[in-house]
PDB file of C-alpha atoms in Angstrom:
ATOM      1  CA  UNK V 124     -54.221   8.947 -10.089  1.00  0.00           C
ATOM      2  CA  UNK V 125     -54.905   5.235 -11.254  1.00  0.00           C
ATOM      3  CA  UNK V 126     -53.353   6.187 -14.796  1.00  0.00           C
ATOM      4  CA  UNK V 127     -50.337   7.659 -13.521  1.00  0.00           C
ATOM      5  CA  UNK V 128     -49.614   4.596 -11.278  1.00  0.00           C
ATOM      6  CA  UNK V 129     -49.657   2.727 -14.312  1.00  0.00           C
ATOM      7  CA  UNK V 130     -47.523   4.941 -16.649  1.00  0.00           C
ATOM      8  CA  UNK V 131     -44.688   6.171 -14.156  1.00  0.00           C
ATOM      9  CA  UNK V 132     -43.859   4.355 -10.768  1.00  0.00           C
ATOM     10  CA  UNK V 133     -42.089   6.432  -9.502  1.00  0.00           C
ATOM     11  CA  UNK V 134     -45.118   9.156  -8.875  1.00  0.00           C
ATOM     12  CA  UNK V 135     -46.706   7.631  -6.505  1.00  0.00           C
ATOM     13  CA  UNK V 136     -43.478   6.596  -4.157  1.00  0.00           C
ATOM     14  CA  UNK V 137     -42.846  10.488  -4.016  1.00  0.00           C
ATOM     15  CA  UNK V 138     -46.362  10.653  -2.758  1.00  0.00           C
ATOM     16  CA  UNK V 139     -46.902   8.846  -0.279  1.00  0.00           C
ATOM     17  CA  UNK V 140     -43.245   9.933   0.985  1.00  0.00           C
ATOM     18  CA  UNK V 141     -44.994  13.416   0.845  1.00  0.00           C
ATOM     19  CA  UNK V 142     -47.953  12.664   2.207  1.00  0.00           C
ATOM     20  CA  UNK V 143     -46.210  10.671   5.277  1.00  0.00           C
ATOM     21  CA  UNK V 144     -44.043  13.208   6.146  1.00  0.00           C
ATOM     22  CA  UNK V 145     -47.101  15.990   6.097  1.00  0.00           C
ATOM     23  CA  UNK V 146     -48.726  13.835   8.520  1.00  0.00           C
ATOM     24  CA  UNK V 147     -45.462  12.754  11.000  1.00  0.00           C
ATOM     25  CA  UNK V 148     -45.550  16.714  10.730  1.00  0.00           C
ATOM     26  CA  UNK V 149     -49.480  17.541  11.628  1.00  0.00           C
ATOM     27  CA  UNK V 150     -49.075  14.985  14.260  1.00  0.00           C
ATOM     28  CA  UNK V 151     -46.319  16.353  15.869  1.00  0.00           C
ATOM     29  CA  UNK V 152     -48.071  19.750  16.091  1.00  0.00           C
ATOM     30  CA  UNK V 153     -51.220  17.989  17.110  1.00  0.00           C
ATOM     31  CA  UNK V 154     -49.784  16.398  19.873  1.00  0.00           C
ATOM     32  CA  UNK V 155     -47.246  18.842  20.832  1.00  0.00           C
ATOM     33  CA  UNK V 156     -49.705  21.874  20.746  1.00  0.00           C
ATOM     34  CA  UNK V 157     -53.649  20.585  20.684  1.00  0.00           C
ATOM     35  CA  UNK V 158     -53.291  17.894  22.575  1.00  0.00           C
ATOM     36  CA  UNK V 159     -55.409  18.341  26.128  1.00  0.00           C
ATOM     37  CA  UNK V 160     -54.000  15.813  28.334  1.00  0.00           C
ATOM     38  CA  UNK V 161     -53.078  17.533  31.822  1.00  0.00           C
ATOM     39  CA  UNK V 162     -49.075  16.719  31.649  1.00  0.00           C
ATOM     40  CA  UNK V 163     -48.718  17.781  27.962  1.00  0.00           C
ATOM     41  CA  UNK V 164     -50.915  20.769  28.556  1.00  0.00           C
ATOM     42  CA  UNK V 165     -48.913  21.869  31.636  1.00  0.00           C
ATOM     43  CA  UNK V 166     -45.626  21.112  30.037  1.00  0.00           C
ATOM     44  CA  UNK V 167     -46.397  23.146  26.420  1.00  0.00           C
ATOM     45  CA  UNK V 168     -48.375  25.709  28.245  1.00  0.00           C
ATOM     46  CA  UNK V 169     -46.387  28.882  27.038  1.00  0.00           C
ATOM     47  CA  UNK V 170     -45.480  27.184  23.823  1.00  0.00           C
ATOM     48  CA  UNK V 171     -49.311  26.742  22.967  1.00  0.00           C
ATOM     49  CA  UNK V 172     -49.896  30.262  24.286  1.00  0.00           C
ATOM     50  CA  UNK V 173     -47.247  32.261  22.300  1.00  0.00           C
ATOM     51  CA  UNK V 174     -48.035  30.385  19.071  1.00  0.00           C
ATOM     52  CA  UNK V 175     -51.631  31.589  19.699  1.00  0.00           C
ATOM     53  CA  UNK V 176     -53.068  27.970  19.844  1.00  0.00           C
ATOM     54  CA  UNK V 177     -56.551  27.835  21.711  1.00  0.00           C
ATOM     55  CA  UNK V 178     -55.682  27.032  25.408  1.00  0.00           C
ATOM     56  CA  UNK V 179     -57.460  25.947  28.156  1.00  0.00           C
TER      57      UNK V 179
ATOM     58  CA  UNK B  32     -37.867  11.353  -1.333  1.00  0.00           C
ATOM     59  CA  UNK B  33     -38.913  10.421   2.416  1.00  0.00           C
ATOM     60  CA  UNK B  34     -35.549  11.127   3.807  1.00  0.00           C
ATOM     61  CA  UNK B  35     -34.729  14.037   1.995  1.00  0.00           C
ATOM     62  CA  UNK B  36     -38.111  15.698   3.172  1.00  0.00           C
ATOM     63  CA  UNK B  37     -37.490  13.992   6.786  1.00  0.00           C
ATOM     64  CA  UNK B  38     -33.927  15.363   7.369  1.00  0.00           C
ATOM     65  CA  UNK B  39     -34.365  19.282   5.674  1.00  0.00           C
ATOM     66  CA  UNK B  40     -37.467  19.414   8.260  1.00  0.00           C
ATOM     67  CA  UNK B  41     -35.828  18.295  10.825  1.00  0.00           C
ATOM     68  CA  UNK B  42     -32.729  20.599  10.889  1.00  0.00           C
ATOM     69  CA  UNK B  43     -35.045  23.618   9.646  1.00  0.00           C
ATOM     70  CA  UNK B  44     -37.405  23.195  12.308  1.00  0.00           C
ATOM     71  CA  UNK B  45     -35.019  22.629  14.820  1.00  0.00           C
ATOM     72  CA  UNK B  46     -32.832  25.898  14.017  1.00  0.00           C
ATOM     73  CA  UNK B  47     -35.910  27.832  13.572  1.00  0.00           C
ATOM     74  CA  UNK B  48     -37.961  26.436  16.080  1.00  0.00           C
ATOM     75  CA  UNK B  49     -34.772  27.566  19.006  1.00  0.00           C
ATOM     76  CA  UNK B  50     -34.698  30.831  17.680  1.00  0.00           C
ATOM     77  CA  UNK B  51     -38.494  31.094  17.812  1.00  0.00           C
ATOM     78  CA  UNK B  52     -38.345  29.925  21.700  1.00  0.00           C
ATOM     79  CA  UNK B  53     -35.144  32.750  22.356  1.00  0.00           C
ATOM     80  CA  UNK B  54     -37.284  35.389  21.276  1.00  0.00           C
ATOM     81  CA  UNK B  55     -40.292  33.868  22.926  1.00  0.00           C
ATOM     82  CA  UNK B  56     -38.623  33.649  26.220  1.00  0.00           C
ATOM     83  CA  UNK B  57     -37.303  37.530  25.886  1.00  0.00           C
ATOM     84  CA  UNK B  58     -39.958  39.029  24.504  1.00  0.00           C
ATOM     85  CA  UNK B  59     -43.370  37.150  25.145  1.00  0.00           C
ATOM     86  CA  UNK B  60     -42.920  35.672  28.249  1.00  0.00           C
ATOM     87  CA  UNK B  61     -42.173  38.251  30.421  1.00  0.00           C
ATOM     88  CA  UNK B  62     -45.823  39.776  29.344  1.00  0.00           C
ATOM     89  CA  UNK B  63     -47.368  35.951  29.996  1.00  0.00           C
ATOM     90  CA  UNK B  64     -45.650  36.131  33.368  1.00  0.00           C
ATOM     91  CA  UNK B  65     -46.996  39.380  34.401  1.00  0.00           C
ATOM     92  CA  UNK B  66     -50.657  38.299  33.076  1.00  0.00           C
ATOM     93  CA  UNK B  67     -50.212  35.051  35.155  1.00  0.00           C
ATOM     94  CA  UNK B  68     -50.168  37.511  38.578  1.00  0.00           C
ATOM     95  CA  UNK B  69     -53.375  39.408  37.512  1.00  0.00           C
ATOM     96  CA  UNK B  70     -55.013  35.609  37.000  1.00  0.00           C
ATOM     97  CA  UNK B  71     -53.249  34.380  40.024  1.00  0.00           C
ATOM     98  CA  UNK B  72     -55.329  37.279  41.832  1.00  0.00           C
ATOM     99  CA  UNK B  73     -51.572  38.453  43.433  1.00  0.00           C
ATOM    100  CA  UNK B  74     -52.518  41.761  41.348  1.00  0.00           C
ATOM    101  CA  UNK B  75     -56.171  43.244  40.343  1.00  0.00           C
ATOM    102  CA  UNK B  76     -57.207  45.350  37.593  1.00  0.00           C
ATOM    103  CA  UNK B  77     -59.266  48.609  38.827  1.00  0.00           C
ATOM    104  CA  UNK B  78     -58.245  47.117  42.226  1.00  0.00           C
ATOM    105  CA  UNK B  79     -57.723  48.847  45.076  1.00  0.00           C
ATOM    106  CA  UNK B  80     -54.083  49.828  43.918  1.00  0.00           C
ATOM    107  CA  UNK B  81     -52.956  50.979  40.908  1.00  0.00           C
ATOM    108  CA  UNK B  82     -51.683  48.598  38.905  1.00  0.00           C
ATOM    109  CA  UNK B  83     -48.144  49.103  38.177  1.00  0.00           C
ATOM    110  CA  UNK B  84     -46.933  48.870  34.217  1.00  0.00           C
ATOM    111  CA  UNK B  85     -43.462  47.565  35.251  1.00  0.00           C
ATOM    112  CA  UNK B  86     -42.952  44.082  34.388  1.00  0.00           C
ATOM    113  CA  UNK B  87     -43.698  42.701  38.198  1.00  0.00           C
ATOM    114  CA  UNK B  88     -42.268  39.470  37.430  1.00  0.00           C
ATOM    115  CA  UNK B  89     -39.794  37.942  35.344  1.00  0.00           C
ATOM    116  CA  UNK B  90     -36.041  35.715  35.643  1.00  0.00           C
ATOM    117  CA  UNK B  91     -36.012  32.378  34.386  1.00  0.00           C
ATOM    118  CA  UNK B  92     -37.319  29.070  35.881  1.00  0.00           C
ATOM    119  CA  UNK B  93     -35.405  26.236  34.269  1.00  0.00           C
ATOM    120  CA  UNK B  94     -37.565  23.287  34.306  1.00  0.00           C
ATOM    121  CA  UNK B  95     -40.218  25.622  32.834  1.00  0.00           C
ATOM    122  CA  UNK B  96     -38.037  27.506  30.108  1.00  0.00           C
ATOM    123  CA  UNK B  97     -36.567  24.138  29.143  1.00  0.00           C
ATOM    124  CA  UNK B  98     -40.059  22.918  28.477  1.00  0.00           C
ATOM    125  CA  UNK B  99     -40.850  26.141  26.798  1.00  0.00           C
ATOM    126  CA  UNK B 100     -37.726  25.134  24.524  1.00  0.00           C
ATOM    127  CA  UNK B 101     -38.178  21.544  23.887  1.00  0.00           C
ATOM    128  CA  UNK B 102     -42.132  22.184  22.605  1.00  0.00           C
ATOM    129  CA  UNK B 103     -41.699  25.429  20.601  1.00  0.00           C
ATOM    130  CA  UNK B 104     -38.523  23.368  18.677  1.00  0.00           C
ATOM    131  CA  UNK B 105     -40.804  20.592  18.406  1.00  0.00           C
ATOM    132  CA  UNK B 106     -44.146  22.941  17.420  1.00  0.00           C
ATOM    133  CA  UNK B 107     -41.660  24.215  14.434  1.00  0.00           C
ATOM    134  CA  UNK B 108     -40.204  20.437  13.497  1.00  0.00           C
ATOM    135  CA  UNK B 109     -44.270  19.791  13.020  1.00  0.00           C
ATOM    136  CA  UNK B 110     -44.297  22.882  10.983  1.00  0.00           C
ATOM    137  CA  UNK B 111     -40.907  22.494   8.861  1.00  0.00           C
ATOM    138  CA  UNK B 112     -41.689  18.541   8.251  1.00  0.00           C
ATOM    139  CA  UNK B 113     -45.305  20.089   6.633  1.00  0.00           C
ATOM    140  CA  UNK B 114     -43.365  23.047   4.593  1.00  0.00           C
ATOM    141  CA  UNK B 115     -40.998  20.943   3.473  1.00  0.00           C
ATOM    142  CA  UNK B 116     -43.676  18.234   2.331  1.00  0.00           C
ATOM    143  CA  UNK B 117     -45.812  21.367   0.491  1.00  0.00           C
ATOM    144  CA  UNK B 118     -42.297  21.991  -1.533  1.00  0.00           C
ATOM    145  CA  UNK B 119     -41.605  18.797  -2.201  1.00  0.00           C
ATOM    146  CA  UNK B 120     -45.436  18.668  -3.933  1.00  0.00           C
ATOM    147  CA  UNK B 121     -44.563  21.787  -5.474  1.00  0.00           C
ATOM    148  CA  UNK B 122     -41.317  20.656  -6.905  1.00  0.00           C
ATOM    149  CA  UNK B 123     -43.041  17.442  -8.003  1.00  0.00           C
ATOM    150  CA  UNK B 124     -45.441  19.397 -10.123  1.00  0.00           C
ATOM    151  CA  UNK B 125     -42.865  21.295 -12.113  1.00  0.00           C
ATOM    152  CA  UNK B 126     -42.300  24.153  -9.379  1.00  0.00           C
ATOM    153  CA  UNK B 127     -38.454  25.239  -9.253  1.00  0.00           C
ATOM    154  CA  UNK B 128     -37.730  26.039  -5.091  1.00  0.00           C
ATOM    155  CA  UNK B 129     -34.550  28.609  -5.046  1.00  0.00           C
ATOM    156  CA  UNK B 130     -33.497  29.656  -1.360  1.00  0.00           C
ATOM    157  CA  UNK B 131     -35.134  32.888  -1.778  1.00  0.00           C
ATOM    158  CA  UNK B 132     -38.460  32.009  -2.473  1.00  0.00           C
ATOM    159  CA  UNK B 133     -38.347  30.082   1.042  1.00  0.00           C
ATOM    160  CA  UNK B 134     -39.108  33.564   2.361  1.00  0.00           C
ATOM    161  CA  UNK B 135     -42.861  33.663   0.212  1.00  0.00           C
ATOM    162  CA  UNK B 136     -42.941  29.812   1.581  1.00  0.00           C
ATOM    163  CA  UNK B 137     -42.310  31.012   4.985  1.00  0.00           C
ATOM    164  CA  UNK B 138     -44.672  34.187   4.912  1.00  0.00           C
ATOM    165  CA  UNK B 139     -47.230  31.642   3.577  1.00  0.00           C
ATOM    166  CA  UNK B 140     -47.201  29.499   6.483  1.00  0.00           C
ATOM    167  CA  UNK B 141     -47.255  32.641   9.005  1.00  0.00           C
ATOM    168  CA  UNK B 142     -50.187  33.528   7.339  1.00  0.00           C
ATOM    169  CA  UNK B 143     -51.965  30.752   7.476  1.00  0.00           C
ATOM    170  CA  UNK B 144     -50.535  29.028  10.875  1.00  0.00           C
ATOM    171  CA  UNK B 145     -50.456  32.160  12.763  1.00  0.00           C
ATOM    172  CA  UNK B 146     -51.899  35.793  11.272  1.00  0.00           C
ATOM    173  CA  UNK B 147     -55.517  34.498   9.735  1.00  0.00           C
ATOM    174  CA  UNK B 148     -56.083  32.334  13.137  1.00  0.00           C
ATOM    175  CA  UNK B 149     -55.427  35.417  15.096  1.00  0.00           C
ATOM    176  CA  UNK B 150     -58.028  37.603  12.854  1.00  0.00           C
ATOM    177  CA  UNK B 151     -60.608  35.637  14.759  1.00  0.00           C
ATOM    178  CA  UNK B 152     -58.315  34.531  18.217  1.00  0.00           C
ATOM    179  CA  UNK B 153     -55.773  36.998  18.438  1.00  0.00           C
ATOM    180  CA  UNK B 154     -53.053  35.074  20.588  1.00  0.00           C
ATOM    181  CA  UNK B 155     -54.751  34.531  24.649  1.00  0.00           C
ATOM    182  CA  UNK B 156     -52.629  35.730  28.043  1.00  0.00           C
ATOM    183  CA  UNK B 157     -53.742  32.901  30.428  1.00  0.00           C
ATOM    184  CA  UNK B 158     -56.847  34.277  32.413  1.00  0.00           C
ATOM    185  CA  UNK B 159     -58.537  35.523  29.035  1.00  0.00           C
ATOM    186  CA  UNK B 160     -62.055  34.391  28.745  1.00  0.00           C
ATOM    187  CA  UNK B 161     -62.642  32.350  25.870  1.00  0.00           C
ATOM    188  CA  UNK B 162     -64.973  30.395  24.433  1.00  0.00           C
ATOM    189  CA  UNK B 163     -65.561  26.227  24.505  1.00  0.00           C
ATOM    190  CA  UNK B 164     -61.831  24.909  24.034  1.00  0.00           C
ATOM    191  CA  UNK B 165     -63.525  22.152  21.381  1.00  0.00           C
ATOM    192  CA  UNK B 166     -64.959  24.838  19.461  1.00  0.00           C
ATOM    193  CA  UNK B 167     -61.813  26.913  19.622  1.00  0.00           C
ATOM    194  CA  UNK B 168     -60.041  24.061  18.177  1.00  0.00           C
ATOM    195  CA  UNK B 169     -62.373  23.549  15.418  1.00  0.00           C
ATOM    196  CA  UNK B 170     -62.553  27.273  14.351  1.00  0.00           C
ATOM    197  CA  UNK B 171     -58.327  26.853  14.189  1.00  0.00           C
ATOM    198  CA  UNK B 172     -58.047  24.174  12.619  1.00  0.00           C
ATOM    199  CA  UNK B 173     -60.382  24.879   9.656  1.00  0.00           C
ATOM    200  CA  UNK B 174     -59.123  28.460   9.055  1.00  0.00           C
ATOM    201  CA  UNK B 175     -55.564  27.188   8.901  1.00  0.00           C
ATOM    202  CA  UNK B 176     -56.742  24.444   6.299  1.00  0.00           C
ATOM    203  CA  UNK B 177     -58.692  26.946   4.377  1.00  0.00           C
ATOM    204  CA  UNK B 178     -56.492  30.039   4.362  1.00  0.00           C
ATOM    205  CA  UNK B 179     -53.570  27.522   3.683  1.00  0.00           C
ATOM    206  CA  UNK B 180     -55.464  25.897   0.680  1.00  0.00           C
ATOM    207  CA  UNK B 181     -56.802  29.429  -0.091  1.00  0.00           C
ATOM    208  CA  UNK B 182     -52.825  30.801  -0.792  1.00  0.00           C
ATOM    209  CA  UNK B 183     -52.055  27.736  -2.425  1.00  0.00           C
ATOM    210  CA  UNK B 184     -54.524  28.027  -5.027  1.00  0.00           C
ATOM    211  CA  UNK B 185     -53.373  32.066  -5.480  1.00  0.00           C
ATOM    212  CA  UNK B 186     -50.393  30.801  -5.639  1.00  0.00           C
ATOM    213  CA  UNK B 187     -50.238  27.965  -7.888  1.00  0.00           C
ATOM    214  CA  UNK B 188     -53.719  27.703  -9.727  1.00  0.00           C
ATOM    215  CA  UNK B 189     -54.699  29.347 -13.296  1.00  0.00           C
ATOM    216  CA  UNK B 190     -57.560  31.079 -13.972  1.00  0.00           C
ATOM    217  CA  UNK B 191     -60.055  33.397 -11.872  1.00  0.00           C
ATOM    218  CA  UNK B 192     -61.820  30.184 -10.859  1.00  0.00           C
ATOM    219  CA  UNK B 193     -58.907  29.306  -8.651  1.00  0.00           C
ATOM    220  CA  UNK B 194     -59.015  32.866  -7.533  1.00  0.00           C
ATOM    221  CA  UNK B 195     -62.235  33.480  -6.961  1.00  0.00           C
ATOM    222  CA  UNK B 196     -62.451  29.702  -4.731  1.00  0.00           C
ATOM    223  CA  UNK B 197     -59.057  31.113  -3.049  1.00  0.00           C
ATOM    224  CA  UNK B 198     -60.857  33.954  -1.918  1.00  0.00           C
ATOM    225  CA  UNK B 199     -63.528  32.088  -0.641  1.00  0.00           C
ATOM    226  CA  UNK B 200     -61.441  30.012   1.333  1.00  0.00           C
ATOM    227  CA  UNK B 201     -59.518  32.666   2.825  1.00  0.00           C
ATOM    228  CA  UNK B 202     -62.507  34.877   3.960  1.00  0.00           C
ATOM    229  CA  UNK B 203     -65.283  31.787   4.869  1.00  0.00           C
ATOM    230  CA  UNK B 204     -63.483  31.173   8.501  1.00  0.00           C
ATOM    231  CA  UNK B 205     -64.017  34.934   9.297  1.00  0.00           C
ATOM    232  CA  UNK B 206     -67.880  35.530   7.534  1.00  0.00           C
ATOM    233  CA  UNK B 207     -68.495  32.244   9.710  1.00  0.00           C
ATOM    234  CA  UNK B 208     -66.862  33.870  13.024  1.00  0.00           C
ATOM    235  CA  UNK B 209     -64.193  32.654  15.521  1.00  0.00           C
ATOM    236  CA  UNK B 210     -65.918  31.278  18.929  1.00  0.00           C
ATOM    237  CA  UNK B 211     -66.003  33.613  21.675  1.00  0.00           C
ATOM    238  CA  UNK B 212     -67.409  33.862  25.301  1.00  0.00           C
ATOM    239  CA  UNK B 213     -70.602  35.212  26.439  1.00  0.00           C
ATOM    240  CA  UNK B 214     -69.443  37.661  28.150  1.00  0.00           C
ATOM    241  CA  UNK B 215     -65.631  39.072  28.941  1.00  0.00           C
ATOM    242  CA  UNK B 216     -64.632  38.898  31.943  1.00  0.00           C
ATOM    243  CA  UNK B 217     -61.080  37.823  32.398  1.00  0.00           C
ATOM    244  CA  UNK B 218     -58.992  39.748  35.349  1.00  0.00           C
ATOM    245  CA  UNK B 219     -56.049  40.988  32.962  1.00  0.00           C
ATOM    246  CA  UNK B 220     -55.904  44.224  31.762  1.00  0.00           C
ATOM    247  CA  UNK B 221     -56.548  44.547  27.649  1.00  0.00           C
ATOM    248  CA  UNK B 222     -53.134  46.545  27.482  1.00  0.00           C
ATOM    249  CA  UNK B 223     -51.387  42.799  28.392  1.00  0.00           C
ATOM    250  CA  UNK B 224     -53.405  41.434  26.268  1.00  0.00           C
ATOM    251  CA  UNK B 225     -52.609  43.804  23.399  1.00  0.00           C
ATOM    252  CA  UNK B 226     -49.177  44.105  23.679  1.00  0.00           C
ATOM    253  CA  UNK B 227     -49.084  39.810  24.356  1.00  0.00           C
ATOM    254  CA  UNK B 228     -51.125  38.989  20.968  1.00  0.00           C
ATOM    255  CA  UNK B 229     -48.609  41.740  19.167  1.00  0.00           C
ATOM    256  CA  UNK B 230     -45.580  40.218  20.144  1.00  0.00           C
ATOM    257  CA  UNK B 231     -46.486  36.855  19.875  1.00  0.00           C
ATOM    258  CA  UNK B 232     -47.702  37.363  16.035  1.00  0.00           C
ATOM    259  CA  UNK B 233     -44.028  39.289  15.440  1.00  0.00           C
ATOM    260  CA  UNK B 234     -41.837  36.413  17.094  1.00  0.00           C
ATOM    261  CA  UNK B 235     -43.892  34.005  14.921  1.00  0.00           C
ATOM    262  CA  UNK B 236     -43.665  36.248  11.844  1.00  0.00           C
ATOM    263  CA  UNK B 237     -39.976  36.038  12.403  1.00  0.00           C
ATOM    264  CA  UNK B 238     -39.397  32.130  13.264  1.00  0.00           C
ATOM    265  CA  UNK B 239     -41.405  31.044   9.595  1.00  0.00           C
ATOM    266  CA  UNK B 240     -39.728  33.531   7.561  1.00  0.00           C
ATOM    267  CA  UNK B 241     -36.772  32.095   8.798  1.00  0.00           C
ATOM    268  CA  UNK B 242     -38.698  28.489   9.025  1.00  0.00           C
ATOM    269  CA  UNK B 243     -38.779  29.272   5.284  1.00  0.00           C
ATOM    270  CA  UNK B 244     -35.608  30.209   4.251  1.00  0.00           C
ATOM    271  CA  UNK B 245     -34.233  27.194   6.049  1.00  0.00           C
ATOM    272  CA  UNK B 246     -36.192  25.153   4.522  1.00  0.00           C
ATOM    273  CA  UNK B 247     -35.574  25.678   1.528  1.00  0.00           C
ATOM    274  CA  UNK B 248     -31.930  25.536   2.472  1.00  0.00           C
ATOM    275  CA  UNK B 249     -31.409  22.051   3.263  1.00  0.00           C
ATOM    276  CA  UNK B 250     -34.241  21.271   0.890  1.00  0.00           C
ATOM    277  CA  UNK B 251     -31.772  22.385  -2.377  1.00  0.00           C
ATOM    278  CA  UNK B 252     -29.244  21.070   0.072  1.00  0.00           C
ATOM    279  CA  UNK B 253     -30.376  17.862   0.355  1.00  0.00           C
ATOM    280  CA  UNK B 254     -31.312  17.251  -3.233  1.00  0.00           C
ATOM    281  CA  UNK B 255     -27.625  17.878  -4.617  1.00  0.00           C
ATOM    282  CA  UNK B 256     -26.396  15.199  -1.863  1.00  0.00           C
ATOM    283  CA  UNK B 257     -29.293  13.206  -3.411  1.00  0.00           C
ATOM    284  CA  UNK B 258     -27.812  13.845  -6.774  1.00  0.00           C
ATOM    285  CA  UNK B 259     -23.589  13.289  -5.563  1.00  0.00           C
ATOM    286  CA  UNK B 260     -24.976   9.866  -4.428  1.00  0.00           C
ATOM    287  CA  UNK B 261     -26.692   7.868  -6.577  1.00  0.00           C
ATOM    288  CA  UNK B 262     -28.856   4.713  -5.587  1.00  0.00           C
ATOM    289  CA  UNK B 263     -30.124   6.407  -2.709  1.00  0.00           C
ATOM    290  CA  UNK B 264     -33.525   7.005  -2.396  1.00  0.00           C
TER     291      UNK B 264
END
């Protein structure tokens, strides 16, 4: 990882683009779906149970 | 790089993610609905009527539809802006992504997101007894990382090392055991429950096949714009 910073730039912009976007994503689906506050829960309810997530 | 992954996620998500809640809302909710009477106590199992089969409740509540809408498009942006981000990876490591293969992409992610969780929590009616919700969580959220990283490695890696740790992976979450209760007692009948967890897995097996198609759509899509335009990044 080190090396390749060194020897091409542009690796590690793609990267951490990647690795940003994979997050905004899990974050989305963490809040929108796992989260366990009372409004969200009540609000995503049949979302969270026909995507199987663990509810209640 | 970050918009191109940003904007194919977000219009693959979004188209899949409505069609996911249309189906939902015709073919899974009417079954949640039902359930909901049985845990409501309006109906009983082995009560002193019989229950009826017929779908006792049903029609469409806006405010709780719309809802239903807004979080399953916003469940599948979650899940297109992590696809997309896994292809991008891929592509950065010498993979080629053609439209077609969005449909492996997409089975991928239904396996791992929605069919190996449901080995071990098949998809719950409300009123199902379950286990600890912390524990539930846990137990999800490892056998999606492992059964994702499992297919990846199947998919990607060289040599029956990578195999044999894929394997691994992909069974550990199941040798270990999902959470459940002590003892079951919910009030719906299992042939809800059966029909709800089928149903569920089939609209979700739909919306990521077509999760990964799209993807890989505006993915190509996006990178030939990238290409018209140069000194964008």
């Amino acid at each position: 990882m080190t090396a390749q910073t060194q020897s091409r730039v542009s690796i590690p912009t793609n990267l951490v683009a990647i690795a940003l976007c994979a997050f905004i994503g899990l974050a989305i689906v963490g809040i929108a779906g796992h989260a366990q506050t009372s409004a969200l829960h009540d609000a995503a309810h049949d979302t969270r149970h026909a995507a199987g997530f663990p509810c209640h | 790089m970050f918009s191109r992954i940003l904007v194919s996620g977000l219009f693959a998500g979004f188209a899949a993610g409505l069609i996911a809640a249309l189906l939902q809302l015709a073919f899974v909710q009417p079954i949640l609905l039902h359930a909901e009477l049985y845990e409501s106590g309006q109906l009983t199992h082995f009560g002193g009527a019989k229950a009826s089969t017929a779908a006792a409740a049903g029609g469409i509540d806006l405010v709780r539809d719309g809802l239903s809408i807004l979080f399953t498009t916003l469940i599948y942006t979650g899940y297109a802006l992590i696809l997309v981000a896994a292809m991008a990876l891929a592509e950065h490591r010498g993979v080629r992504i053609a439209v077609r293969q969005g449909l492996l992409w997409g089975l991928a992610g239904f396996v791992s997101v929605q069919f190996a969780p449901a080995v071990g929590l098949p998809p719950e009616l409300p009123g199902s007894a379950a286990a600890e919700m912390g524990l539930r969580q846990a137990w999800w959220f490892g056998t999606v990382g492992a059964t994702a990283a499992g297919i990846a490695l199947i998919a990607f890696g060289k040599g029956w090392t990578a195999r044999a740790i894929a394997a691994v992976l992909i069974l550990a979450p199941h040798v270990i055991g999902a959470p459940h209760p002590e003892a079951f007692a919910g009030p719906v009948p299992p042939e809800l429950a059966g029909m709800f967890a089928g149903r569920a897995l089939g609209v979700g097996l739909v919306a990521w096949v077509l999760l990964g198609l799209f993807a890989a759509w505006f993915w190509i899509r996006e990178g030939e714009r990238a290409e018209d335009t140069p000194r964008t990044a």
